[in-house]
PDB file of C-alpha atoms in Angstrom:
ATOM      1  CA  UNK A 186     125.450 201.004 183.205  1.00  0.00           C
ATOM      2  CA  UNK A 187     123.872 200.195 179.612  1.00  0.00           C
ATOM      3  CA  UNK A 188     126.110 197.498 179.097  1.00  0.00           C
ATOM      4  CA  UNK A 189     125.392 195.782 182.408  1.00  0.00           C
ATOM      5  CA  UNK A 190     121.539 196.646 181.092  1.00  0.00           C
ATOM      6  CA  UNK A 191     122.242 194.510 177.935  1.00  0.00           C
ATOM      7  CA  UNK A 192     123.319 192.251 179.630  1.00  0.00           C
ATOM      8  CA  UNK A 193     120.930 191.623 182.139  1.00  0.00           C
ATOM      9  CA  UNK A 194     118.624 191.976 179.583  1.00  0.00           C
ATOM     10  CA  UNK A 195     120.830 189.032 177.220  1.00  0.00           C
ATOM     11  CA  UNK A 196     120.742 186.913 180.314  1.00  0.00           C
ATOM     12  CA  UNK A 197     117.024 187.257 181.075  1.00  0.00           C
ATOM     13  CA  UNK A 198     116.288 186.575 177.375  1.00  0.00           C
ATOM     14  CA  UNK A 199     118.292 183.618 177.132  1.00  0.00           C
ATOM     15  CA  UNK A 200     117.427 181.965 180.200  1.00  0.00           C
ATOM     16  CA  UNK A 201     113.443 182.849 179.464  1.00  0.00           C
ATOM     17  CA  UNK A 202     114.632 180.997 176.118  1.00  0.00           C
ATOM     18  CA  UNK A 203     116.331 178.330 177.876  1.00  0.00           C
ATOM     19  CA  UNK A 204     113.003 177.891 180.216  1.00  0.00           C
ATOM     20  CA  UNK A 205     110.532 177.397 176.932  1.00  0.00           C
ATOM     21  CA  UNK A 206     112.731 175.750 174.261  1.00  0.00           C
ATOM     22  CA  UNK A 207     116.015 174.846 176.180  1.00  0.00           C
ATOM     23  CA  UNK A 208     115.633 170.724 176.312  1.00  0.00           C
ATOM     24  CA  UNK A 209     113.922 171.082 172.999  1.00  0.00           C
ATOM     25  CA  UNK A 210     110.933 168.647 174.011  1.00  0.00           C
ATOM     26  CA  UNK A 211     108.422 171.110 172.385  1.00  0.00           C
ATOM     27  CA  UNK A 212     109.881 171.356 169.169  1.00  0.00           C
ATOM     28  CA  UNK A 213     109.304 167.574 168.632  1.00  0.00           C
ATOM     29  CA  UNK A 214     105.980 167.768 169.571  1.00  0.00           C
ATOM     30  CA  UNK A 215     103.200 166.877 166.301  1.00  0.00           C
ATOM     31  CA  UNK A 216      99.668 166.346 165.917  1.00  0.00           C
ATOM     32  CA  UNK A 217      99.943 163.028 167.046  1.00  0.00           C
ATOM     33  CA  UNK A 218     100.710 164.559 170.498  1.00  0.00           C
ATOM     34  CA  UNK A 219      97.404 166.195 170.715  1.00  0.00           C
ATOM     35  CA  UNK A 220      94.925 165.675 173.341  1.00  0.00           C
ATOM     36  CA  UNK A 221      92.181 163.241 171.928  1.00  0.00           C
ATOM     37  CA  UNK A 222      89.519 165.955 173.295  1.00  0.00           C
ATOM     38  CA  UNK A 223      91.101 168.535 171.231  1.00  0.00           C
ATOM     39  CA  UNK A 224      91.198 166.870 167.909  1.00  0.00           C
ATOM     40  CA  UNK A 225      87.275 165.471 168.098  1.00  0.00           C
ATOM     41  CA  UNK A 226      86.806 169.570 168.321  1.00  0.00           C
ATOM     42  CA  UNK A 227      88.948 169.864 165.189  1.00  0.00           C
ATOM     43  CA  UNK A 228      86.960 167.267 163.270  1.00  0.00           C
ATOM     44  CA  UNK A 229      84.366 167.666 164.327  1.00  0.00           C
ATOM     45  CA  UNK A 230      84.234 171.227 162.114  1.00  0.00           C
ATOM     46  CA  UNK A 231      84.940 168.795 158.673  1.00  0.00           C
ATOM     47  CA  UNK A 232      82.279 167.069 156.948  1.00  0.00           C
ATOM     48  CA  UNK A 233      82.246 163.103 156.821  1.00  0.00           C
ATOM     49  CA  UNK A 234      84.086 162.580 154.199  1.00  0.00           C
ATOM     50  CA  UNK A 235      87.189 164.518 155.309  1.00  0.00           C
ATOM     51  CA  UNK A 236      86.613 163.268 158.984  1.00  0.00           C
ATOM     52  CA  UNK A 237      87.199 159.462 157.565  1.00  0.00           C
ATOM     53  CA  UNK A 238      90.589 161.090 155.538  1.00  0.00           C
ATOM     54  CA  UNK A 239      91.900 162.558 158.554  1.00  0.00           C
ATOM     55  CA  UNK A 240      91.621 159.650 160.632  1.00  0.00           C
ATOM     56  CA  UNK A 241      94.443 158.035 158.826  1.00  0.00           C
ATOM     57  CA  UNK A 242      96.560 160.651 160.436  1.00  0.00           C
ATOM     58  CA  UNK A 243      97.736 159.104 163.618  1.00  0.00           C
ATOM     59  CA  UNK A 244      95.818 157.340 166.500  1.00  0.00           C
ATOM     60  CA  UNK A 245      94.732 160.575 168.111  1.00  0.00           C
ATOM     61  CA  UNK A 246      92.918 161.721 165.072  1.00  0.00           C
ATOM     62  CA  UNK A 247      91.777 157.349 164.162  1.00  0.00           C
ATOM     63  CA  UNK A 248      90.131 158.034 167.796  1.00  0.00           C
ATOM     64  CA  UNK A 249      88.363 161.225 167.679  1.00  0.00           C
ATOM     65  CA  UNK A 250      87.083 159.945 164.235  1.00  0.00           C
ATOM     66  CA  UNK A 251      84.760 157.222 166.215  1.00  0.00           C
ATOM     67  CA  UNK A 252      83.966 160.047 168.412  1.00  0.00           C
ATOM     68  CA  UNK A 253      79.613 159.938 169.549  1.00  0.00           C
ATOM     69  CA  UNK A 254      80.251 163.842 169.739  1.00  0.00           C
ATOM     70  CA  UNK A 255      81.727 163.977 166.218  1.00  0.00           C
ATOM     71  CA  UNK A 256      79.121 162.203 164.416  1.00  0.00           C
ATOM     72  CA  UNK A 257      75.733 163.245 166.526  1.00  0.00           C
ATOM     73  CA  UNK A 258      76.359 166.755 165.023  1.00  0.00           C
ATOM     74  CA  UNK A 259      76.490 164.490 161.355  1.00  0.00           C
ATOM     75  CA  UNK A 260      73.611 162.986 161.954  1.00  0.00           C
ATOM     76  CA  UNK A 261      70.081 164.305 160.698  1.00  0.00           C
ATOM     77  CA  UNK A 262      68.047 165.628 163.526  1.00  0.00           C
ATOM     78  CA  UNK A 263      65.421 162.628 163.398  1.00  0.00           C
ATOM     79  CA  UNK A 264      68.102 160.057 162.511  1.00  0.00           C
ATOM     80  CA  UNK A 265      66.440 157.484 165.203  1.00  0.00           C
ATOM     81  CA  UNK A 266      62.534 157.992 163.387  1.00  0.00           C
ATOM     82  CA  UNK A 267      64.690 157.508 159.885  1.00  0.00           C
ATOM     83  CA  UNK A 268      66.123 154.306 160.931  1.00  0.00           C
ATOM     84  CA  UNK A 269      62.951 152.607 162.797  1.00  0.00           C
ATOM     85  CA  UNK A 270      61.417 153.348 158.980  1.00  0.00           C
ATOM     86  CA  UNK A 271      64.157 151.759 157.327  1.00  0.00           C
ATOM     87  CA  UNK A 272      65.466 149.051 159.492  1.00  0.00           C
ATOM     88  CA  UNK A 273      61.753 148.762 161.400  1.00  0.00           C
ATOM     89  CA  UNK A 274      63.104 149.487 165.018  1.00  0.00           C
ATOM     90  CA  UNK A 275      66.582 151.168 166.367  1.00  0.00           C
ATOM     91  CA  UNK A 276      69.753 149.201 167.081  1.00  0.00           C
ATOM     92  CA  UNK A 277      70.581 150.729 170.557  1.00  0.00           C
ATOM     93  CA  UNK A 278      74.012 149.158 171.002  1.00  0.00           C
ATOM     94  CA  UNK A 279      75.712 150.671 168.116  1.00  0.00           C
ATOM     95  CA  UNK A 280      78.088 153.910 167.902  1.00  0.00           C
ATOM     96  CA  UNK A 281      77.424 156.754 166.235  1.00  0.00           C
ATOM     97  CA  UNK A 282      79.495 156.107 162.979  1.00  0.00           C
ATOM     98  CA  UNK A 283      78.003 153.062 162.745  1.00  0.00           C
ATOM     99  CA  UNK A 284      74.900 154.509 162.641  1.00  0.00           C
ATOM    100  CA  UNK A 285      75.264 157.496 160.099  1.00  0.00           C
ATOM    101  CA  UNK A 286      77.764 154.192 157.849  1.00  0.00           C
ATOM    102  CA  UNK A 287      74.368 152.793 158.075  1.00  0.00           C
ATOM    103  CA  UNK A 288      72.064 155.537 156.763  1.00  0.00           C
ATOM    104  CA  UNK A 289      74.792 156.392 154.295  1.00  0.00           C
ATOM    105  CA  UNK A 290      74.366 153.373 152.357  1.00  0.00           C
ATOM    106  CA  UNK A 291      71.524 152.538 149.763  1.00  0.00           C
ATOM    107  CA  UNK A 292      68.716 150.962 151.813  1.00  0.00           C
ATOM    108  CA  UNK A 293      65.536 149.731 149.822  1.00  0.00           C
ATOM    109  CA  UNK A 294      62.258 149.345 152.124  1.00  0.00           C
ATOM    110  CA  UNK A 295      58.315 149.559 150.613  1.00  0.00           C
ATOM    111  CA  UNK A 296      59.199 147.418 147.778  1.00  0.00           C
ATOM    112  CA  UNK A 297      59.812 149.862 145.518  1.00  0.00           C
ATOM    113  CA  UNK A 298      61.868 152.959 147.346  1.00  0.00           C
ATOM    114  CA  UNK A 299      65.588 153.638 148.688  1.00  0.00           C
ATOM    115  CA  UNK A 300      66.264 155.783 150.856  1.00  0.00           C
ATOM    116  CA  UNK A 301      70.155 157.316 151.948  1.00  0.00           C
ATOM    117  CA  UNK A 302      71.903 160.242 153.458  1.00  0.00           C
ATOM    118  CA  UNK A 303      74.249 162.746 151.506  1.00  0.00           C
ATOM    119  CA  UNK A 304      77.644 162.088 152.562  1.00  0.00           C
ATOM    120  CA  UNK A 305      78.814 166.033 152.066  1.00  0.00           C
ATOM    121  CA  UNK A 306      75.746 167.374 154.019  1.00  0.00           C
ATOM    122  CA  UNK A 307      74.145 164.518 155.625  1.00  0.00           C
ATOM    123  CA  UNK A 308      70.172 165.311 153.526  1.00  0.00           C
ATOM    124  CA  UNK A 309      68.233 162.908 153.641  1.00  0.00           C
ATOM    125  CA  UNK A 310      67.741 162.008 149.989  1.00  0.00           C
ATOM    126  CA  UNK A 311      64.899 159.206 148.403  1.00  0.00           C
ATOM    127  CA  UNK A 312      64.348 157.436 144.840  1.00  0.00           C
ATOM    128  CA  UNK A 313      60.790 155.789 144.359  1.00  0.00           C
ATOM    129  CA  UNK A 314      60.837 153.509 141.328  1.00  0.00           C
ATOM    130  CA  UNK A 315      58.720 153.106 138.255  1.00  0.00           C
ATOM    131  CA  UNK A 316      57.297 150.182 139.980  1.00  0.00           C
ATOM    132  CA  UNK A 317      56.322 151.957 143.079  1.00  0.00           C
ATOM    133  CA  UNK A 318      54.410 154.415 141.049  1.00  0.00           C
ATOM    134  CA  UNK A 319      51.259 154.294 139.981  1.00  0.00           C
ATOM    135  CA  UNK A 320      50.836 154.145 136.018  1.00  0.00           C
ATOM    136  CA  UNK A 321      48.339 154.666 133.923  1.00  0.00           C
ATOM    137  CA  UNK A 322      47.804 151.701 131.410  1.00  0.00           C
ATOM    138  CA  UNK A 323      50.895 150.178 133.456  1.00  0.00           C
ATOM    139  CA  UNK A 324      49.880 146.366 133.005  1.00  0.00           C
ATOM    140  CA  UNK A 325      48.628 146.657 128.988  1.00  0.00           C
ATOM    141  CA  UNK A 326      51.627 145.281 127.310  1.00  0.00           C
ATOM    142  CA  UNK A 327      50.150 147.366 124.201  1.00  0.00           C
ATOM    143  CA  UNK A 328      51.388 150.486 125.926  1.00  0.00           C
ATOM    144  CA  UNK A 329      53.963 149.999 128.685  1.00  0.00           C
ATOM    145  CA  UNK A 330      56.849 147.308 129.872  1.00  0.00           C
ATOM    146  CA  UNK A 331      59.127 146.944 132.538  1.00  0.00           C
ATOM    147  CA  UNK A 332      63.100 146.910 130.895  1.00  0.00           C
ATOM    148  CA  UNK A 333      65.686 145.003 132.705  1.00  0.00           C
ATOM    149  CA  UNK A 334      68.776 148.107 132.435  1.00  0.00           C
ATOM    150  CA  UNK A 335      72.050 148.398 134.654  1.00  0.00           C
ATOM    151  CA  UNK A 336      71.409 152.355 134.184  1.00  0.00           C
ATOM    152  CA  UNK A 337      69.168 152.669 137.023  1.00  0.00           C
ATOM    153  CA  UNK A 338      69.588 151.730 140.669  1.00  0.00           C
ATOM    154  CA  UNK A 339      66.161 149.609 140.550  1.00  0.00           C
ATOM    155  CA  UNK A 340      67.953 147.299 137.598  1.00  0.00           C
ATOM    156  CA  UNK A 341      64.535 147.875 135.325  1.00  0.00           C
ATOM    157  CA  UNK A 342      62.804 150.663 133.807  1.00  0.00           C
ATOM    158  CA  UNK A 343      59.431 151.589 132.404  1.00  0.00           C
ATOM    159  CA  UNK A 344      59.141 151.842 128.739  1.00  0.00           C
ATOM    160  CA  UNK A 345      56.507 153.609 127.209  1.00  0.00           C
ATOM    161  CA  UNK A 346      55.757 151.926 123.659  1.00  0.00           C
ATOM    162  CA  UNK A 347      52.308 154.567 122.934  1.00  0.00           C
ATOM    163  CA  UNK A 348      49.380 156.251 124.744  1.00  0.00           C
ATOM    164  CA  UNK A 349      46.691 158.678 124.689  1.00  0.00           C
ATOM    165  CA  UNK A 350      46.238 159.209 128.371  1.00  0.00           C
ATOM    166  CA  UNK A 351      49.266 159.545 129.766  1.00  0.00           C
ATOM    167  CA  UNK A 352      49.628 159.948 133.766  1.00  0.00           C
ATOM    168  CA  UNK A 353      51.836 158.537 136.779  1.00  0.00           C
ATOM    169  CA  UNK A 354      51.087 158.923 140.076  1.00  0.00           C
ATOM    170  CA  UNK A 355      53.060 159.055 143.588  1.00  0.00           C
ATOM    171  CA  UNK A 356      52.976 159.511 146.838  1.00  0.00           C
ATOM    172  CA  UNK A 357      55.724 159.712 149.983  1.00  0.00           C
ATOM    173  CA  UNK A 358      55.125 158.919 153.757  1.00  0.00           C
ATOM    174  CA  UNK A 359      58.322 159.669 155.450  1.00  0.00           C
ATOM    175  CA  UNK A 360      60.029 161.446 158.666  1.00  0.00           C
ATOM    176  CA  UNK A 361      62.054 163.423 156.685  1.00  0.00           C
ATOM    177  CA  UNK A 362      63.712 166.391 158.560  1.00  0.00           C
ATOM    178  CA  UNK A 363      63.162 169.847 158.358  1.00  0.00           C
ATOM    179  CA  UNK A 364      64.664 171.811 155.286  1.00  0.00           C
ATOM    180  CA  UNK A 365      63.539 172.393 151.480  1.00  0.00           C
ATOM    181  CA  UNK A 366      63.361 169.671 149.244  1.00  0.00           C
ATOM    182  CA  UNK A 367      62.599 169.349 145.056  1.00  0.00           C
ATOM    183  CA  UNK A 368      61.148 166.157 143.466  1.00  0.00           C
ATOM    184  CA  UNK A 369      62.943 165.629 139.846  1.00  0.00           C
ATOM    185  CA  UNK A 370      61.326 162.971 137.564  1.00  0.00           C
ATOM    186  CA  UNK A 371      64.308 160.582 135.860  1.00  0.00           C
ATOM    187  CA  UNK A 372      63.294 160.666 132.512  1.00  0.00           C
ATOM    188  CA  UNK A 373      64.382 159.324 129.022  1.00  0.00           C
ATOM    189  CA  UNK A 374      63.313 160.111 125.324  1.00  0.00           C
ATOM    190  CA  UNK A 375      64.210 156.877 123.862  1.00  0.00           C
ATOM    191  CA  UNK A 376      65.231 153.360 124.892  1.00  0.00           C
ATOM    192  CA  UNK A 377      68.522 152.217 126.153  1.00  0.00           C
ATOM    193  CA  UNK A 378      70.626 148.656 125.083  1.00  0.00           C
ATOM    194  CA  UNK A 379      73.707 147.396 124.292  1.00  0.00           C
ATOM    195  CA  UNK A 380      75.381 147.004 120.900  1.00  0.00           C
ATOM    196  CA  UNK A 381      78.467 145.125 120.858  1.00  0.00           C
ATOM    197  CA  UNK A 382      79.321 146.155 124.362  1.00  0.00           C
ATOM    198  CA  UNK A 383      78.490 149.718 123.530  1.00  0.00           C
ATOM    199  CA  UNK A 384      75.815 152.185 124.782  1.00  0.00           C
ATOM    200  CA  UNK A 385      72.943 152.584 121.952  1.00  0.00           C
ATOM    201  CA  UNK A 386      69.536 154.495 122.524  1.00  0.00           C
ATOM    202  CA  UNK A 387      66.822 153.943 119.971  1.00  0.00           C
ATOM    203  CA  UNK A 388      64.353 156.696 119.502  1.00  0.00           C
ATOM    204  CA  UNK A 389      62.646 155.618 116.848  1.00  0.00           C
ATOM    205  CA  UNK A 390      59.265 155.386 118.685  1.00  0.00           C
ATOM    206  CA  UNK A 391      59.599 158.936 120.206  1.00  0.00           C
ATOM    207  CA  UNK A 392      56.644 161.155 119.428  1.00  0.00           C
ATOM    208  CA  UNK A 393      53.934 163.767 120.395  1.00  0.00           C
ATOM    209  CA  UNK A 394      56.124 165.186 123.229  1.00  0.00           C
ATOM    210  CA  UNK A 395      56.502 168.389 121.048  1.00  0.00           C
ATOM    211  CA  UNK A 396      53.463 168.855 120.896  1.00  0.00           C
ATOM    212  CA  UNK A 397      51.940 169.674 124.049  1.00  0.00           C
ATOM    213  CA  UNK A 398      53.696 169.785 126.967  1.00  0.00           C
ATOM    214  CA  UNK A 399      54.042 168.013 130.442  1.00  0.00           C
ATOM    215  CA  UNK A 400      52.400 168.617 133.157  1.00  0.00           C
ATOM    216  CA  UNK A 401      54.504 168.193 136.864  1.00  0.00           C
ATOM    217  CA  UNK A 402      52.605 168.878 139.792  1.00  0.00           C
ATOM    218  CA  UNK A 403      52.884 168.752 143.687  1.00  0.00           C
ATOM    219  CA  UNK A 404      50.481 168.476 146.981  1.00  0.00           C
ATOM    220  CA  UNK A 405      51.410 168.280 150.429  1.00  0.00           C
ATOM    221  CA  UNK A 406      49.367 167.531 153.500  1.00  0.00           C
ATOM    222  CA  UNK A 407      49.763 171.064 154.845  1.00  0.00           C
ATOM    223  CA  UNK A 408      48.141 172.746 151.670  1.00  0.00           C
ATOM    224  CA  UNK A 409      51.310 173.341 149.955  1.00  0.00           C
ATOM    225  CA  UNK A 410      51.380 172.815 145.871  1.00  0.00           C
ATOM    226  CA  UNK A 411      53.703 173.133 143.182  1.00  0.00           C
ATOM    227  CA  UNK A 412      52.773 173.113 139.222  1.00  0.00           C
ATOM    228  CA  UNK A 413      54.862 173.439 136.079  1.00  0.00           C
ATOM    229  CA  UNK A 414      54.818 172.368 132.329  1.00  0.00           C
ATOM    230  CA  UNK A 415      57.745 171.730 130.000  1.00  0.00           C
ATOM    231  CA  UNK A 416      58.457 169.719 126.790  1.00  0.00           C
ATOM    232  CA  UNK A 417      60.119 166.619 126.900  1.00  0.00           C
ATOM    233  CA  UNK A 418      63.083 167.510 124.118  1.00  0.00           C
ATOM    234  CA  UNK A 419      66.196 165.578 124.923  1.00  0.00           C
ATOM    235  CA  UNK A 420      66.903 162.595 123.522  1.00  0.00           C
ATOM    236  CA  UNK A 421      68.665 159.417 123.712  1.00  0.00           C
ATOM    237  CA  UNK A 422      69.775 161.232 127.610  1.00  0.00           C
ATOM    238  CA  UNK A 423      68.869 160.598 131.392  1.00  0.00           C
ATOM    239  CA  UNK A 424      67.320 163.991 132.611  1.00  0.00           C
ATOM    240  CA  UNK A 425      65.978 164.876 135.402  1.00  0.00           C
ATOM    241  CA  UNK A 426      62.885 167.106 134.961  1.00  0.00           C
ATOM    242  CA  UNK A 427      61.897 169.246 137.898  1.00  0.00           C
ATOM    243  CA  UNK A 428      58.234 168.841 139.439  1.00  0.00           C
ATOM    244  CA  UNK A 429      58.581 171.409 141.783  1.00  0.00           C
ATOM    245  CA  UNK A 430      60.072 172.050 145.832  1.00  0.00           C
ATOM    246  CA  UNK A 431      58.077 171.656 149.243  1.00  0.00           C
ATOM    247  CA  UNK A 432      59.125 172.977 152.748  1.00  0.00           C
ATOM    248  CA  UNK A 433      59.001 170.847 155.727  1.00  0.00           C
ATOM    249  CA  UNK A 434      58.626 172.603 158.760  1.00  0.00           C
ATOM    250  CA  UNK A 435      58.450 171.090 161.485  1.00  0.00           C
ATOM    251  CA  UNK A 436      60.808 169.470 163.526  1.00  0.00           C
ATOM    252  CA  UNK A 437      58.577 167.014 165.831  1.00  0.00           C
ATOM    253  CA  UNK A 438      56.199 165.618 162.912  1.00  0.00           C
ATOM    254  CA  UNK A 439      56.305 161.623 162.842  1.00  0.00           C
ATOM    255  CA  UNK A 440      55.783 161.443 159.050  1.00  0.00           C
ATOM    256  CA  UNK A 441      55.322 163.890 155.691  1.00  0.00           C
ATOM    257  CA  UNK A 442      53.139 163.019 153.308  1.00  0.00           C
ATOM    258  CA  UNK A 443      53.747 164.238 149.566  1.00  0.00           C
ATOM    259  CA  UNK A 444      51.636 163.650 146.457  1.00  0.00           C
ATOM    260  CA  UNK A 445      52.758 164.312 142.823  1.00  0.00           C
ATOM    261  CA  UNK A 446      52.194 163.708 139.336  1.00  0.00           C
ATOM    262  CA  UNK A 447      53.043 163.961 135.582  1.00  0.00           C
ATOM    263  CA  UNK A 448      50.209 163.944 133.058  1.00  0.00           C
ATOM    264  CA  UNK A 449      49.803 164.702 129.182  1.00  0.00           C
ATOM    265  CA  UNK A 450      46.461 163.875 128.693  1.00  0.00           C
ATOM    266  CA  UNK A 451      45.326 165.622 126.000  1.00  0.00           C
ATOM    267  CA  UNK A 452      44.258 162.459 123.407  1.00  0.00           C
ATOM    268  CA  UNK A 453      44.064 164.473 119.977  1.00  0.00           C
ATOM    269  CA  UNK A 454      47.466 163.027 120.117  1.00  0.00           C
ATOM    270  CA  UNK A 455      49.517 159.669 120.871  1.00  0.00           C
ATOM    271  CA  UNK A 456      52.808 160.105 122.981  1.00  0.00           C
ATOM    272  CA  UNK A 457      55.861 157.158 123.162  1.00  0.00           C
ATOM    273  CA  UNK A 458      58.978 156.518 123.461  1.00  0.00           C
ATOM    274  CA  UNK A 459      59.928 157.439 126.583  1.00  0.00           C
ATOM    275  CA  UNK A 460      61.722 155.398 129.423  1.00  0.00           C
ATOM    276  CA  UNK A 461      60.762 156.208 133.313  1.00  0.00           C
ATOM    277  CA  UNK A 462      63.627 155.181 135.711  1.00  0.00           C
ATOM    278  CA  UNK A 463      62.771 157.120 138.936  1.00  0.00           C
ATOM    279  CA  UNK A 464      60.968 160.210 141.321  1.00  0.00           C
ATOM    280  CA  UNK A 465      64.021 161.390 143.335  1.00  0.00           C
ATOM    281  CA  UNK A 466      63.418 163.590 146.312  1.00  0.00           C
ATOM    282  CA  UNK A 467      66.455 165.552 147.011  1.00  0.00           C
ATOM    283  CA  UNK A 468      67.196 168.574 149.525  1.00  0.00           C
ATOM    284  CA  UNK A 469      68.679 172.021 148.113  1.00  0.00           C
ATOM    285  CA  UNK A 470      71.339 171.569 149.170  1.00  0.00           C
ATOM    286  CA  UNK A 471      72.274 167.963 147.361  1.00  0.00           C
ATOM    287  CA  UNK A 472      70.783 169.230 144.189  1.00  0.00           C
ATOM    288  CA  UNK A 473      73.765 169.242 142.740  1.00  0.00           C
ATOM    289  CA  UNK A 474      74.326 165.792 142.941  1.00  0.00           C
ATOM    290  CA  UNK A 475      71.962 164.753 140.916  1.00  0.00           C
ATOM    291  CA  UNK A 476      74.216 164.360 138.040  1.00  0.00           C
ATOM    292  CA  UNK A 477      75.908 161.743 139.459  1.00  0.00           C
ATOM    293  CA  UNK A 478      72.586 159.348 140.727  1.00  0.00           C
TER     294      UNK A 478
END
């Protein structure tokens, strides 16, 4: 009786065993058998970056990467305000990649301002130049001058050559999305060249920024402000000195609108030396990318 059991029991194991894996048709199968709709749920948990990776895979993963599902949930929320800024109306026809390949890249608009998306998290991130700041003394050759550099995005900095009053100016008008954000100055003690094909930074001319410090300082249209002071100490270095963060809160606003500054204005002294690339406006969440901009 038990050995009729076993073997009832062999046979129903074997031919359950035969039924699943007897022609052997699933143990060839890959991930180049999966259904399309499956893998655009895959990668559609992976951040841009890895998304474009994978798609070298095999042609079910190459098609879920150009999935609209995939890269709407990439997108920022207000991607279609962000591009009628930068491009001055939306191109209806295109896909989705092609749109966030779009906002990815380094667009200029305002004469003076660029604009792009984080390719890790997709923040919307902005750089205002020197010359789309307003600069106190800014067309006295005495004090400042624009220097042609390929060490800042904008190909030219401000130099500062000496001052009493010192103060720049900015403002921002733009749909960014909702989320925290910090505005870093791009600052330099000293002036950058070339010697003999090598990096050199003169800071001969750098003074009076030990003596008192800086003053950073924020205002947004919704009564928020920021305000800090620090010394300017490094030298011959791009740093970028933090004026403070701002909230945006709501989803549905057309525009945000964002004043700041940086002043030393106290004139028992003379200040100089110092090169001004850039305001950057990052999210938290890129901060630490900063490094490499």
């Amino acid at each position: 009786m038990g050995v009729a059991q076993s073997g009832l029991h062999k046979d129903s194991s074997s031919s359950s065993s035969s039924s699943c894996f007897g022609d052997g048709n699933l143990l060839k199968l890959g991930l180049g058998d999966l259904p399309e709709a499956c893998v655009a749920m895959i990668v559609a948990n992976l951040d841009p970056v890895e998304i474009c990776r994978f798609s070298k895979l095999n042609r079910a993963f190459r098609g879920a990467s150009w999935a609209d599902c995939v890269w709407e949930s990439k997108l920022p929320p207000n991607y279609r305000a962000l591009l009628e800024k930068i491009l001055g109306g939306f191109p209806e026809n295109l896909q989705k990649r092609h749109l966030y390949t779009c906002l990815s890249r380094i667009n200029s608009f305002d004469d003076g301002t660029k604009v792009w998306i984080d390719k890790r998290t997709s923040g919307v991130c902005l750089s205002i130049s020197a010359k789309g700041l307003s600069i106190t003394g800014i067309d006295d050759r005495r004090y400042w001058s624009h220097i042609p550099t390929d060490e800042s995005r904008f190909s030219s900095v401000a130099y500062l050559q000496q001052i009493w009053w010192f103060e720049v100016d900015g403002e921002i008008d733009f749909p960014l999305p909702v989320g925290t954000y910090s505005i870093f100055f791009k600052l330099q003690l000293g002036r950058s060249g070339k010697w003999f094909g090598r990096r050199v930074c003169s800071t001969e001319q750098v003074h009076g920024w030990d003596i008192k410090p800086v003053r950073f300082q924020l205002w947004t249209e919704d009564g928020q402000h920021s305000s800090s002071q620090c010394m300017l100490t490094e030298r011959g270095n791009w740093t970028h000195y933090h004026a403070g963060d701002f909230v945006v809160r709501e989803s549905n606003k057309s525009s945000t609108k964002i004043k700041f500054s940086m002043t030393q204005i106290d004139c028992t002294h003379t200040k100089g030396g110092l090169s001004l690339d850039s305001v950057v406006v990052y999210p938290n969440s890129c901060k630490s990318q900063l490094k490499r901009f």
